Amino acid sequence: MTDTPLNPPKPWFVARPRKSWFPSNPRDLWHFRGLLARFTARDLTLRYRQTVLGMTWVVLQPLLGAGVLSFVFGSVAGLSAPKGIPYLVFSFAGMVAWNLYSNITMRAGTVLIGNAQMIQKVFFPRLLLPLSQVGSSLVDLAVSLVVLAIMLAVYGIWAGWALLLLPVWLLLFVFAALGLGLTSGALAVPFRDVQYVLPVAIQFLLFATPIAYSISAAPASTRWLFYINPLSGLFEAVRWSTLGTPFPSSGLITYSIVASLAMFLLGVMVFSRLERRFADVI
Amino acid sequence: MSSSSLALSARGLGKAYTITHNATDHVTMAEVALQRLRHPLRRAEREQFWAARGIDLDLHQGEVLGLLGRNGAGKSTLLKLLGRITTPTEGEIKLWGRVGSLLEVGTGFHPELTGRENIYLNGSILGMTTKEIARQFDAIVDFAGVEQFLDTPVKRYSSGMYVRLAFAVAAHLESEILLVDEVLSVGDADFQKKCLGKMRDVASTGRTVILVSHQMRSVEELCQRVVVLDRGRVAFDGETADGVANYLQQAATFVPDSDANARPGSGHLRITEVSVPRTNLAVEEPKRIRFRIEQFDTATDRCWVTAIFRNSEGVPVAHCESLQVGMWYSALDGPLEGEVSLRSPWLHPGDYIVDLALQNYGMIDQFDGACRFSVRPGYPYRAGAWDEAARRDLVPPDFDFDMQGASVGADALESPDRST
C-alpha cells in the first residue's frame, strides 16, 4: 500500500474492486449494530400493529400446522407417537422448530428485494437486513414455546434436564436457516426467479424432514434421505429436549451440528461475494 | 488548505456497468441456465459502459466541494462510489472518516411508523448510532417542527411535514464526510432557506462536504471549490467562480440530437425543421419558434406539440403544450408548418434552449435541444436600479399598478413605455 506523504494516518477505509468471500469490513457491523435492532423493531411493530389478530396468528399458525400434520401422519398414514405423548403435542414440538427455520429462511431470502430502494441509496452492511429477520422470528418462537409449555404441563410430559439444551438446538436451527436464507437472498438479487423457487424448496423440505414423525417411522428404503438432511438430527434433538424421546445417534447429531454451521458459513461467503453488486443490479 | 490532512482521496477511480446485447436481458436463473445449455460456447455479447473513469480527487478536511455536470455526466455514480453504496470497477478510494450519504431524503421512512420511530429508523440507516440519535433527537424534532405529531404515523403527515422531518434527520448526521445530492430543493421557500442555513453551519464546523446541485446560487454560496464532470471524467477542478462558469458554458454548448432517426419516440411523425425567426430578442418580445412536421408512417397523422423553454442552467422555465390551447396538428395532407409563441412570462437576459416534442398519448418524436435563442440584456422598466435586485427572481414580471382615490392626478406615474 502506498501512503500519501501528506497523510501519515492510516485511512479509515479503503474501497477497491474486490472479489472476496468474506465481509469486507467487520467494523461496520459493530458501528451499525443499532440498525439491527431498528430493523427488528420495525418488522415487529408493523406485524403486530397492522393486523388485529397479530398475536393470535403467531399462536394459530404452528397450531394449525401441527393439526394438519397430525391428521396426515397420525390419522391418514396411521403413524403413532411414542407412548404417553398425544400426536398433536408430538407434531407441535416439531412445528415450533420448523416455523423458526422456515420463517428465517423465507424472510432472509426476500428481505433484500423488499428493501431495494434503501440498498440503492444508502450504505449500510447489507448483511444486517437478513440478520434482522432472526430477531422477529425469535419473538414468534417465544410465543409458540409458551403454548408448547402449556401443552407439556397439561399432559404431564417432562423431559428433565435435557430441556436445558433446547436453546442450543434452536440456535443451530437459526444457523442452518441463515445458511439457506443468505444464499438464496443474495442469489435472488440478480436472479428474480430464486424467490419463487424458495417457497417450493421449503415446501419440499417440510415433507422430507421428520417434523411430525420420527426417522424410525420412515420406511428403511427412504431413510438415507433423512440421514443426509442436516435438519433431521436437530428435530430429533428438539424432541429429546422437550418430549423426552430417545436422543439421536451420536453420528447423526454430530453431522447435523457440523452441517448447520457449515451452511451458515457458506451463506455468509456467498452473500459477501455477491454483495458488492447489489446496488447495481437490484 | 494543503496544511490540513486529507479526508478523501480517489485514484484512477472508474465504474463500469455492463450492457448485455443479443441476449435479451436474462433476469432469471432458469433463463441463464437455458442460454448456457443452448449455446455452451457463446457468451452473451457485452458492452461496458463507463459511467465514471480515471477520476482523481483529493479532498482535505473541512473543504466544501461543489460537484457539477449535466445529467448523465457521472455525478450520481461518483457519489455512490464515494458513499460506498457501490464498489469501484477500477482504482481505489481512501477515506479518513465515516461517510454519510444524502442521496435522497427519507430513505427507509415507513408510512405506518410514527414520527419518533422513523427518526430512529432513518437515523440508524444513515449511520447514526442510537446514542447519537438520542442526543440529537430534540434538535431534529425542533428543526422539523413536528413536536405535536411525534406519535402519529407519518402517513398522516402532510407532504411538507414529511419532507421536513426527513431532511431534519439527515441534517443532523455527524459523519466526518457528507455527500449531499440535490436535497436542498425540498420544501417551501422558508424551509429551503433554513436548509441552506443548516448546510452553512455544517460547512463551517470543519466537516468535509461534497454537494451536488443544479442551483448555481447555493453552489456559489457554500462551496470553496468546484469539480465539473463531463462524460464520466473530471473536466474542471478549481475555484468556484471559474467552475460555475465552466459548467454554464458546457451546458450552453450542448449539441442537439439532430439525427431524427436516433431520437426517442415512435417516429410516425418527425420534426424535420426548426427555425427561430429572430434569435436575439428583447426581454418583453414574444419568443417564436417555427417547426415543420412530416409524416413517415400511416399509423399516426395527428399529434400535439410541446415546447419546453429552458434557461442556460437547463432549468425549465415554461412548458407550452398545444393541447392546452386546443391545437392538434395533422400531417395527413403533406408536411405542415407550425409556430409556438411564448408571450408571457417575459424572460431574463441569457441563453435559452427549447425542447420540442410530438405526442399523441405516447411519445412520437422527442427533439431535445431543438433550437436556441438568446435574450439581450436590458429590461423594459423605468428605473435602472431595479435590474440588480430582481435578476434573481425566476422571471421578470409583466405588471401594472392601479390607483383609485382623490389624489390620482399629476403625480401618478406614466405607464412604462412598452413597444409591443
XYZ file of C-alpha atoms in Angstrom:
702
model
C 0.000 0.000 0.000
C 1.333 3.401 -0.916
C 0.959 6.147 1.591
C 0.467 9.721 0.532
C 3.329 11.660 2.094
C 0.819 14.249 3.251
C -1.080 11.716 5.175
C 0.668 9.598 7.730
C -2.504 8.272 9.433
C -3.912 5.083 8.041
C -7.156 5.544 6.118
C -10.244 4.524 7.975
C -11.495 2.657 4.957
C -10.141 1.768 1.535
C -12.523 0.850 -1.284
C -11.115 -1.213 -4.114
C -12.503 -3.562 -6.730
C -12.694 -6.770 -4.769
C -13.847 -10.291 -5.065
C -13.801 -11.518 -1.541
C -15.689 -14.342 0.067
C -15.733 -12.630 3.443
C -17.384 -9.497 4.843
C -15.283 -6.509 3.807
C -15.304 -4.518 6.989
C -16.378 -6.182 10.235
C -16.073 -2.794 11.989
C -19.114 -1.619 10.035
C -21.210 -4.386 11.548
C -20.337 -3.131 15.003
C -20.967 0.512 14.188
C -24.347 -0.310 12.690
C -25.409 -2.678 15.493
C -28.196 -0.227 16.425
C -29.658 -0.642 12.945
C -30.062 -4.380 13.519
C -32.327 -3.629 16.474
C -34.215 -0.956 14.489
C -34.939 -3.291 11.600
C -36.159 -5.929 14.037
C -38.320 -3.416 15.900
C -39.746 -2.158 12.613
C -40.773 -5.642 11.495
C -42.332 -6.483 14.835
C -44.162 -3.178 15.144
C -45.580 -3.432 11.658
C -46.607 -7.058 12.043
C -48.405 -6.548 15.334
C -49.793 -3.088 14.615
C -51.313 -3.812 11.259
C -53.287 -6.961 11.963
C -55.894 -7.115 14.676
C -55.113 -10.787 15.009
C -51.342 -10.124 15.153
C -50.535 -12.120 18.245
C -53.276 -14.654 17.604
C -51.785 -15.623 14.272
C -48.443 -16.312 15.821
C -50.118 -18.866 18.080
C -52.529 -20.215 15.473
C -50.005 -20.745 12.697
C -47.983 -23.544 14.327
C -51.130 -24.978 15.944
C -52.904 -25.289 12.617
C -49.738 -26.632 11.017
C -49.362 -29.236 13.750
C -53.065 -30.094 13.407
C -52.720 -30.740 9.671
C -49.577 -32.827 10.118
C -51.157 -34.828 12.952
C -54.105 -35.560 10.703
C -51.938 -36.565 7.723
C -49.391 -38.665 9.565
C -51.275 -39.702 12.666
C -54.727 -40.412 11.210
C -54.301 -40.971 7.466
C -50.850 -42.593 7.397
C -51.539 -44.280 10.702
C -48.216 -43.484 12.357
C -48.138 -43.371 16.117
C -46.378 -41.108 18.540
C -44.224 -42.516 21.342
C -46.212 -43.836 24.290
C -47.803 -41.201 26.520
C -47.488 -38.355 24.019
C -50.594 -37.254 22.090
C -49.871 -36.924 18.357
C -50.768 -33.236 18.367
C -48.170 -32.465 21.046
C -45.620 -34.594 19.221
C -46.058 -32.726 15.938
C -46.393 -29.351 17.644
C -42.918 -29.697 19.158
C -41.575 -30.285 15.666
C -43.683 -27.472 14.235
C -42.253 -24.944 16.697
C -38.730 -25.605 15.444
C -39.877 -25.865 11.830
C -41.557 -22.477 11.946
C -38.396 -20.920 13.329
C -36.424 -22.445 10.486
C -38.820 -21.665 7.648
C -39.605 -18.119 8.858
C -35.962 -17.113 8.987
C -35.172 -18.746 5.658
C -38.130 -17.199 3.857
C -37.716 -13.741 5.327
C -33.940 -13.636 4.881
C -34.448 -14.855 1.330
C -36.753 -11.997 0.336
C -35.727 -9.085 2.561
C -33.153 -7.649 0.131
C -35.598 -7.311 -2.736
C -38.171 -5.802 -0.383
C -35.695 -3.087 0.574
C -34.235 -2.413 -2.869
C -34.770 1.331 -2.612
C -32.679 1.526 0.538
C -29.869 -0.543 -0.956
C -29.588 1.821 -3.906
C -29.489 4.981 -1.857
C -27.587 4.397 1.385
C -24.616 2.440 2.575
C -25.005 0.054 5.476
C -23.718 -3.503 5.907
C -26.187 -5.418 3.723
C -25.793 -8.452 5.956
C -27.900 -6.643 8.558
C -31.088 -6.982 6.510
C -31.213 -10.800 6.559
C -29.765 -10.925 10.089
C -32.538 -8.642 11.306
C -35.047 -11.315 10.375
C -33.742 -13.527 13.163
C -34.950 -11.273 15.948
C -38.564 -11.076 14.834
C -38.645 -14.810 14.180
C -37.339 -15.424 17.708
C -40.240 -13.406 19.119
C -42.663 -15.633 17.214
C -40.749 -18.608 18.581
C -41.123 -17.382 22.146
C -44.893 -17.213 21.743
C -45.139 -20.761 20.435
C -42.783 -22.025 23.159
C -45.269 -20.724 25.724
C -48.032 -22.687 24.000
C -45.799 -25.774 23.957
C -45.023 -25.353 27.654
C -48.752 -25.245 28.427
C -49.318 -28.409 26.397
C -46.477 -30.224 28.162
C -47.840 -29.176 31.539
C -51.379 -30.278 30.677
C -50.218 -33.740 29.548
C -47.623 -34.018 32.265
C -44.689 -34.510 29.902
C -41.306 -33.757 31.442
C -38.050 -34.264 29.598
C -35.871 -33.470 32.599
C -32.514 -31.753 32.398
C -32.405 -32.317 28.642
C -34.599 -29.227 28.473
C -31.543 -27.108 29.249
C -30.047 -27.977 25.877
C -33.118 -26.778 23.921
C -31.627 -23.298 23.260
C -28.581 -24.941 21.690
C -30.695 -26.890 19.200
C -32.761 -23.827 18.382
C -29.608 -21.789 17.819
C -28.399 -24.430 15.382
C -31.723 -24.114 13.567
C -31.068 -20.373 13.282
C -27.627 -21.014 11.754
C -28.988 -23.573 9.312
C -31.828 -21.233 8.319
C -29.458 -18.296 7.783
C -27.297 -20.542 5.620
C -30.069 -21.131 3.109
C -31.611 -17.667 3.611
C -28.391 -15.740 2.946
C -27.542 -17.820 -0.107
C -30.959 -17.577 -1.708
C -31.397 -13.942 -0.684
C -28.134 -12.951 -2.359
C -28.909 -15.006 -5.457
C -32.410 -13.532 -5.704
C -30.977 -10.053 -6.340
C -29.638 -10.798 -9.819
C -31.964 -13.749 -10.437
C -35.524 -12.938 -9.506
C -36.819 -16.475 -10.033
C -34.994 -17.618 -6.921
C -37.700 -16.014 -4.811
C -40.310 -18.222 -6.495
C -38.244 -21.370 -6.167
C -37.528 -20.854 -2.467
C -41.092 -21.468 -1.177
C -41.284 -24.648 -3.275
C -37.973 -25.838 -1.871
C -39.159 -25.159 1.661
C -42.421 -26.959 0.980
C -40.422 -29.964 -0.186
C -38.221 -29.767 2.884
C -41.310 -29.749 5.103
C -42.120 -33.259 3.934
C -38.557 -34.519 3.596
C -37.826 -33.721 7.226
C -39.008 -35.753 10.212
C -41.096 -32.977 11.751
C -44.256 -34.823 12.672
C -42.797 -38.312 12.754
C -39.523 -39.798 13.878
C -36.945 -41.159 11.457
C -37.637 -44.630 12.757
C -41.197 -44.358 11.410
C -39.932 -43.888 7.843
C -39.501 -46.957 5.587
C -35.928 -48.242 5.634
C -35.566 -47.723 1.867
C -36.037 -43.931 2.122
C -34.197 -43.444 5.393
C -30.966 -42.327 3.657
C -32.883 -39.217 2.577
C -33.376 -38.276 6.211
C -29.807 -39.025 7.112
C -28.409 -36.588 4.533
C -30.856 -33.907 5.650
C -28.959 -31.994 8.332
C -32.213 -30.879 9.944
C -33.229 -34.447 10.856
C -30.846 -34.755 13.762
C -31.878 -31.347 15.076
C -35.570 -32.281 15.105
C -34.829 -35.482 16.973
C -32.757 -33.440 19.424
C -35.560 -30.896 19.948
C -37.981 -33.727 20.739
C -35.443 -35.223 23.107
C -35.210 -31.916 24.933
C -38.951 -31.270 25.082
C -40.723 -34.635 24.968
C -38.074 -36.903 26.415
C -37.878 -39.137 23.320
C -34.605 -41.023 22.678
C -31.508 -38.972 21.815
C -30.437 -39.244 18.141
C -27.384 -41.349 17.342
C -24.125 -39.514 18.001
C -23.188 -39.754 14.308
C -26.403 -38.109 13.223
C -26.269 -35.290 15.742
C -22.587 -34.552 15.017
C -23.367 -34.427 11.318
C -26.305 -32.084 11.952
C -24.231 -29.706 14.063
C -21.341 -29.570 11.628
C -23.615 -29.243 8.594
C -25.664 -26.392 10.126
C -22.550 -24.394 10.924
C -21.055 -25.149 7.508
C -24.243 -23.976 5.799
C -24.134 -20.744 7.747
C -20.529 -20.161 6.747
C -21.343 -20.912 3.119
C -24.262 -18.480 3.260
C -22.062 -15.692 4.614
C -19.484 -16.382 1.918
C -21.916 -16.394 -0.996
C -23.542 -13.267 0.390
C -20.234 -11.421 0.779
C -19.203 -12.411 -2.689
C -22.369 -11.127 -4.364
C -22.915 -8.163 -2.030
C -20.787 -5.665 -3.945
C -23.101 -5.857 -6.957
C -26.387 -5.466 -5.076
C -26.744 -1.722 -5.615
C -26.010 -2.093 -9.341
C -28.382 -4.886 -10.244
C -31.230 -4.743 -7.754
C -5.514 24.325 2.641
C -2.801 21.784 1.906
C -1.698 22.012 5.516
C -4.799 20.212 6.754
C -4.911 16.492 6.264
C -6.780 14.579 3.629
C -10.317 13.429 4.229
C -10.849 11.590 0.997
C -8.611 10.524 -1.822
C -9.529 8.771 -5.058
C -7.064 7.496 -7.626
C -7.935 6.269 -11.106
C -11.473 5.671 -9.988
C -13.781 4.036 -12.509
C -17.154 2.352 -12.570
C -18.407 0.305 -15.491
C -21.877 -1.022 -15.997
C -22.418 -3.952 -18.288
C -24.917 -3.624 -21.059
C -25.846 -7.008 -22.443
C -26.677 -7.135 -26.137
C -28.132 -10.000 -28.200
C -29.113 -11.961 -25.105
C -32.332 -10.271 -24.081
C -31.568 -9.387 -20.511
C -31.604 -12.631 -18.607
C -33.011 -11.861 -15.228
C -33.942 -15.324 -14.134
C -31.562 -18.096 -13.279
C -33.577 -20.519 -15.403
C -33.103 -18.337 -18.475
C -29.381 -18.040 -17.903
C -29.056 -21.781 -17.479
C -31.107 -22.394 -20.625
C -28.997 -19.958 -22.605
C -25.833 -21.716 -21.460
C -27.279 -25.083 -22.473
C -28.286 -23.898 -25.920
C -25.090 -22.095 -26.714
C -22.465 -23.611 -24.455
C -19.619 -21.742 -26.108
C -21.125 -18.391 -26.865
C -21.015 -15.801 -24.154
C -23.542 -13.036 -24.386
C -22.112 -10.068 -26.228
C -21.439 -7.464 -23.642
C -20.594 -3.854 -23.811
C -19.144 -1.945 -20.938
C -20.428 1.476 -20.248
C -18.090 3.552 -18.127
C -20.239 5.845 -16.021
C -17.086 7.290 -14.490
C -13.437 6.705 -15.319
C -9.971 7.894 -14.462
C -11.147 10.130 -11.666
C -8.505 11.529 -9.327
C -9.807 13.564 -6.455
C -8.267 14.753 -3.202
C -10.394 16.442 -0.623
C -8.996 17.964 2.545
C -10.715 18.086 5.873
C -13.152 20.963 6.098
C -13.378 21.529 2.363
C -16.795 22.076 0.795
C -16.762 20.897 -2.793
C -19.448 21.557 -5.397
C -19.880 18.777 -7.933
C -21.380 19.946 -11.222
C -22.182 18.281 -14.506
C -25.044 17.696 -16.881
C -27.432 14.798 -16.461
C -25.528 11.590 -17.078
C -22.116 13.168 -16.538
C -21.437 10.717 -13.714
C -22.239 12.787 -10.620
C -24.528 10.209 -9.047
C -22.138 7.390 -9.865
C -19.268 9.245 -8.224
C -21.355 9.932 -5.112
C -22.379 6.289 -4.925
C -18.747 5.217 -5.176
C -17.540 7.668 -2.541
C -20.505 6.804 -0.334
C -19.626 3.091 -0.543
C -23.047 2.233 -1.917
C -21.370 0.566 -4.859
C -17.815 -0.711 -5.342
C -15.414 0.625 -7.968
C -14.581 -1.368 -11.082
C -11.068 0.028 -11.038
C -8.998 2.405 -8.942
C -9.302 2.981 -5.235
C -10.802 5.317 -2.682
C -9.261 6.081 0.681
C -11.457 7.554 3.339
C -10.244 9.101 6.567
C -13.540 9.060 8.390
C -17.144 7.980 8.103
C -19.163 8.946 5.075
C -22.820 9.927 5.261
C -24.786 9.937 2.021
C -27.850 12.081 1.494
C -28.807 10.993 -1.979
C -32.480 11.259 -1.196
C -34.488 12.381 1.802
C -36.420 9.893 3.867
C -34.732 6.661 2.784
C -36.359 3.862 4.721
C -39.174 6.001 6.100
C -42.162 3.776 6.669
C -45.643 5.330 6.432
C -47.092 3.127 9.180
C -44.442 4.067 11.737
C -44.720 7.160 13.892
C -42.519 10.218 13.563
C -40.488 9.119 16.568
C -39.958 5.589 15.243
C -38.986 6.913 11.834
C -36.404 9.281 13.303
C -34.668 6.348 14.966
C -35.018 4.054 11.964
C -33.907 6.596 9.380
C -31.080 7.879 11.588
C -29.768 4.336 12.028
C -29.959 3.639 8.313
C -27.957 6.809 7.634
C -25.300 5.534 10.014
C -26.027 7.269 13.309
C -25.615 5.252 16.455
C -28.538 5.028 18.868
C -26.637 7.271 21.260
C -26.093 9.953 18.606
C -29.769 9.935 17.651
C -30.844 10.216 21.284
C -28.517 13.193 21.735
C -29.787 14.926 18.582
C -33.419 13.918 18.988
C -34.702 17.216 20.343
C -32.743 19.206 17.779
C -34.195 17.091 14.972
C -37.774 17.461 16.202
C -37.268 21.156 16.722
C -35.754 21.678 13.278
C -38.623 19.836 11.595
C -41.268 21.485 13.762
C -43.313 18.324 14.322
C -43.472 18.187 18.148
C -47.232 17.589 18.312
C -47.160 14.801 15.738
C -44.297 12.706 17.092
C -46.551 9.770 17.894
C -48.661 9.985 14.749
C -47.889 7.608 11.864
C -46.138 9.616 9.163
C -48.732 8.510 6.618
C -50.994 11.131 8.199
C -48.363 13.861 7.785
C -48.740 16.499 5.099
C -46.114 16.123 2.391
C -44.416 19.264 3.733
C -44.120 17.851 7.256
C -42.868 14.539 5.906
C -40.099 16.167 3.899
C -39.146 18.473 6.773
C -38.794 15.568 9.163
C -36.798 13.555 6.649
C -34.402 16.415 5.991
C -34.080 17.177 9.679
C -32.818 13.669 10.433
C -30.320 13.820 7.591
C -29.158 17.305 8.547
C -28.084 16.054 11.956
C -25.776 13.345 10.676
C -22.446 13.518 12.433
C -20.236 11.707 9.938
C -16.928 13.389 9.110
C -17.612 13.367 5.371
C -21.003 14.282 3.994
C -22.251 13.667 0.450
C -25.328 15.673 -0.487
C -27.338 15.350 -3.686
C -29.945 17.950 -4.529
C -31.747 17.574 -1.214
C -31.655 21.311 -0.778
C -34.511 21.633 -3.199
C -37.152 20.349 -0.795
C -39.980 22.049 0.991
C -41.272 25.570 0.710
C -39.140 28.689 0.355
C -38.832 29.221 4.117
C -37.710 25.698 4.740
C -35.244 25.845 1.860
C -33.713 28.897 3.457
C -33.481 27.005 6.727
C -31.846 24.054 4.959
C -29.310 26.321 3.303
C -28.558 27.836 6.697
C -28.074 24.370 8.158
C -25.738 23.475 5.312
C -23.754 26.630 6.006
C -23.452 25.585 9.675
C -22.299 22.118 8.680
C -19.739 23.577 6.296
C -18.402 25.930 8.951
C -17.923 23.207 11.573
C -14.951 21.866 9.656
C -16.651 18.880 8.143
C -15.914 17.755 4.633
C -18.816 18.120 2.246
C -19.462 17.250 -1.384
C -22.542 18.971 -2.718
C -24.291 18.165 -5.986
C -26.748 20.801 -7.048
C -28.270 22.359 -10.115
C -28.731 25.602 -8.250
C -25.694 27.681 -9.030
C -26.591 30.090 -6.271
C -26.218 27.559 -3.484
C -23.021 26.213 -5.021
C -21.572 29.720 -5.199
C -22.621 30.439 -1.663
C -21.454 27.224 0.015
C -18.530 25.834 -1.924
C -14.887 26.908 -1.993
C -14.052 24.585 -4.835
C -15.874 23.078 -7.781
C -15.345 19.930 -9.817
C -17.137 19.701 -13.160
C -17.735 16.248 -14.595
C -18.269 15.584 -18.271
C -18.985 12.126 -19.644
C -17.581 10.412 -16.570
C -14.343 12.387 -16.363
C -13.161 15.398 -14.439
C -13.413 18.333 -16.857
C -12.568 21.043 -14.342
C -11.237 21.246 -10.798
C -10.631 24.626 -9.207
C -12.105 27.858 -7.886
C -15.879 28.052 -7.528
C -16.428 31.057 -9.809
C -14.379 29.513 -12.638
C -16.041 26.150 -12.127
C -19.540 27.574 -12.342
C -18.566 29.497 -15.482
C -17.067 26.346 -16.982
C -20.224 24.384 -16.222
C -22.546 27.030 -17.636
C -20.505 27.150 -20.796
C -20.608 23.381 -21.045
C -24.375 23.437 -20.613
C -24.705 26.056 -23.354
C -22.536 24.296 -25.936
C -24.770 21.317 -25.721
C -25.106 19.596 -29.099
C -28.708 18.796 -30.008
C -29.661 15.371 -31.158
C -30.460 16.473 -34.691
C -30.394 12.995 -36.189
C -34.139 12.397 -36.382
C -33.901 8.619 -36.547
C -31.861 8.404 -33.362
C -34.345 10.414 -31.338
C -36.728 8.783 -28.884
C -40.342 8.277 -29.920
C -42.301 6.091 -32.317
C -41.166 8.153 -35.307
C -44.520 8.061 -37.111
C -44.218 11.813 -37.381
C -40.996 13.792 -37.215
C -39.965 17.368 -36.723
C -37.909 17.941 -39.846
C -37.061 21.584 -39.483
C -36.883 24.087 -36.676
C -36.183 27.766 -37.038
C -36.210 30.823 -34.869
C -37.310 33.933 -36.816
C -35.339 36.218 -34.517
C -32.576 34.733 -32.348
C -31.668 37.866 -30.417
C -34.701 39.084 -28.571
C -35.670 41.745 -26.081
C -36.899 40.683 -22.645
C -40.517 41.581 -23.418
C -40.685 40.370 -27.009
C -42.717 37.204 -27.780
C -40.394 34.230 -28.301
C -41.373 32.472 -31.512
C -40.257 29.057 -32.708
C -41.255 27.668 -36.118
C -41.274 23.975 -36.862
C -42.135 21.635 -39.712
C -43.765 18.250 -39.201
C -43.745 15.412 -41.723
C -45.467 12.079 -41.689
C -43.340 8.943 -42.106
C -45.832 6.255 -41.276
C -49.580 5.943 -41.778
C -50.075 4.747 -38.205
C -50.456 8.276 -36.875
C -51.181 11.565 -38.537
C -52.349 13.594 -35.558
C -50.304 14.886 -32.669
C -49.938 17.760 -30.303
C -46.753 19.731 -29.852
C -44.960 20.535 -26.617
C -42.263 23.174 -26.351
C -40.182 23.393 -23.173
C -38.131 26.550 -22.729
C -35.021 26.008 -20.624
C -32.552 28.546 -19.353
C -28.791 28.119 -19.659
C -28.684 26.085 -16.477
C -31.093 23.632 -18.026
C -33.919 24.580 -15.686
C -37.317 24.502 -17.405
C -38.881 27.965 -17.394
C -42.050 27.391 -19.384
C -43.890 24.376 -20.667
C -46.131 25.119 -23.685
C -48.420 22.324 -24.820
C -50.572 22.890 -27.894
C -53.278 20.638 -26.461
C -53.835 23.189 -23.701
C -54.839 25.782 -26.274
C -56.862 23.287 -28.306
C -54.359 22.722 -31.112
C -53.889 19.352 -32.768
C -51.612 19.036 -35.790
C -52.393 16.670 -38.614
C -49.828 15.946 -41.317
C -52.180 13.770 -43.385
C -52.155 16.106 -46.385
C -48.414 16.549 -46.530
C -45.844 18.394 -44.436
C -47.113 21.227 -42.302
C -45.663 24.272 -40.659
C -46.427 25.431 -37.180
C -45.340 28.047 -34.718
C -45.292 28.416 -30.962
C -45.156 31.866 -29.496
C -44.335 32.485 -25.831
C -45.770 35.869 -24.944
C -45.674 35.672 -21.198
C -43.840 35.385 -18.879
C -41.037 37.601 -20.028
C -37.573 36.062 -19.855
C -34.397 37.299 -18.214
C -31.458 38.106 -20.478
C -29.460 34.962 -21.239
C -29.344 31.930 -23.477
C -32.306 29.628 -23.864
C -32.737 26.158 -25.259
C -36.058 24.789 -26.499
C -37.026 21.103 -26.391
C -39.791 20.160 -28.822
C -41.892 17.019 -28.673
C -44.695 15.497 -30.715
C -47.102 13.443 -28.677
C -50.280 11.513 -29.155
C -50.926 9.755 -25.839
C -47.421 8.440 -26.340
C -44.128 9.919 -27.499
C -43.868 10.275 -31.267
C -40.784 12.447 -31.575
C -38.754 13.874 -28.738
C -36.368 16.534 -30.009
C -34.372 17.853 -27.062
C -32.377 20.982 -27.757
C -34.284 21.605 -30.983
C -33.212 25.228 -31.122
C -31.726 28.058 -29.121
C -32.099 31.796 -28.883
C -30.836 34.498 -26.613
C -32.447 37.366 -24.821
C -30.361 40.520 -24.854
C -29.576 42.493 -21.674
C -31.806 45.356 -20.607
C -35.224 45.465 -19.065
C -38.229 47.466 -20.266
C -38.647 49.118 -16.872
C -38.019 52.711 -15.976
C -35.666 52.598 -13.008
C -32.202 51.192 -13.648
C -31.743 50.190 -10.024
C -34.367 47.518 -10.472
C -32.113 45.293 -12.561
C -29.724 44.221 -9.851
C -32.287 43.278 -7.237
C -34.671 41.371 -9.483
C -32.170 39.483 -11.566
C -32.525 36.681 -9.044
C -36.285 36.331 -9.489
C -37.471 33.446 -11.602
C -38.961 35.650 -14.317
C -39.205 39.392 -14.898
C -42.854 40.334 -14.411
C -45.199 41.968 -16.877
C -47.261 44.042 -14.481
C -49.353 47.113 -13.880
C -50.248 49.159 -10.855
C -53.518 50.873 -10.451
C -54.562 53.619 -8.123
C -58.028 54.823 -7.222
C -58.777 57.784 -4.980
C -58.897 61.532 -4.754
C -55.245 62.213 -5.259
C -54.931 60.464 -8.613
C -53.526 63.167 -10.795
C -50.346 64.810 -11.843
C -48.085 62.669 -9.597
C -49.282 59.362 -10.970
C -46.543 57.673 -12.966
C -46.918 57.257 -16.655
C -47.241 53.639 -17.684
C -43.900 52.148 -18.760
C -43.110 52.537 -22.380
C -43.757 49.219 -23.991
C -43.255 48.646 -27.658
C -45.381 45.558 -28.042
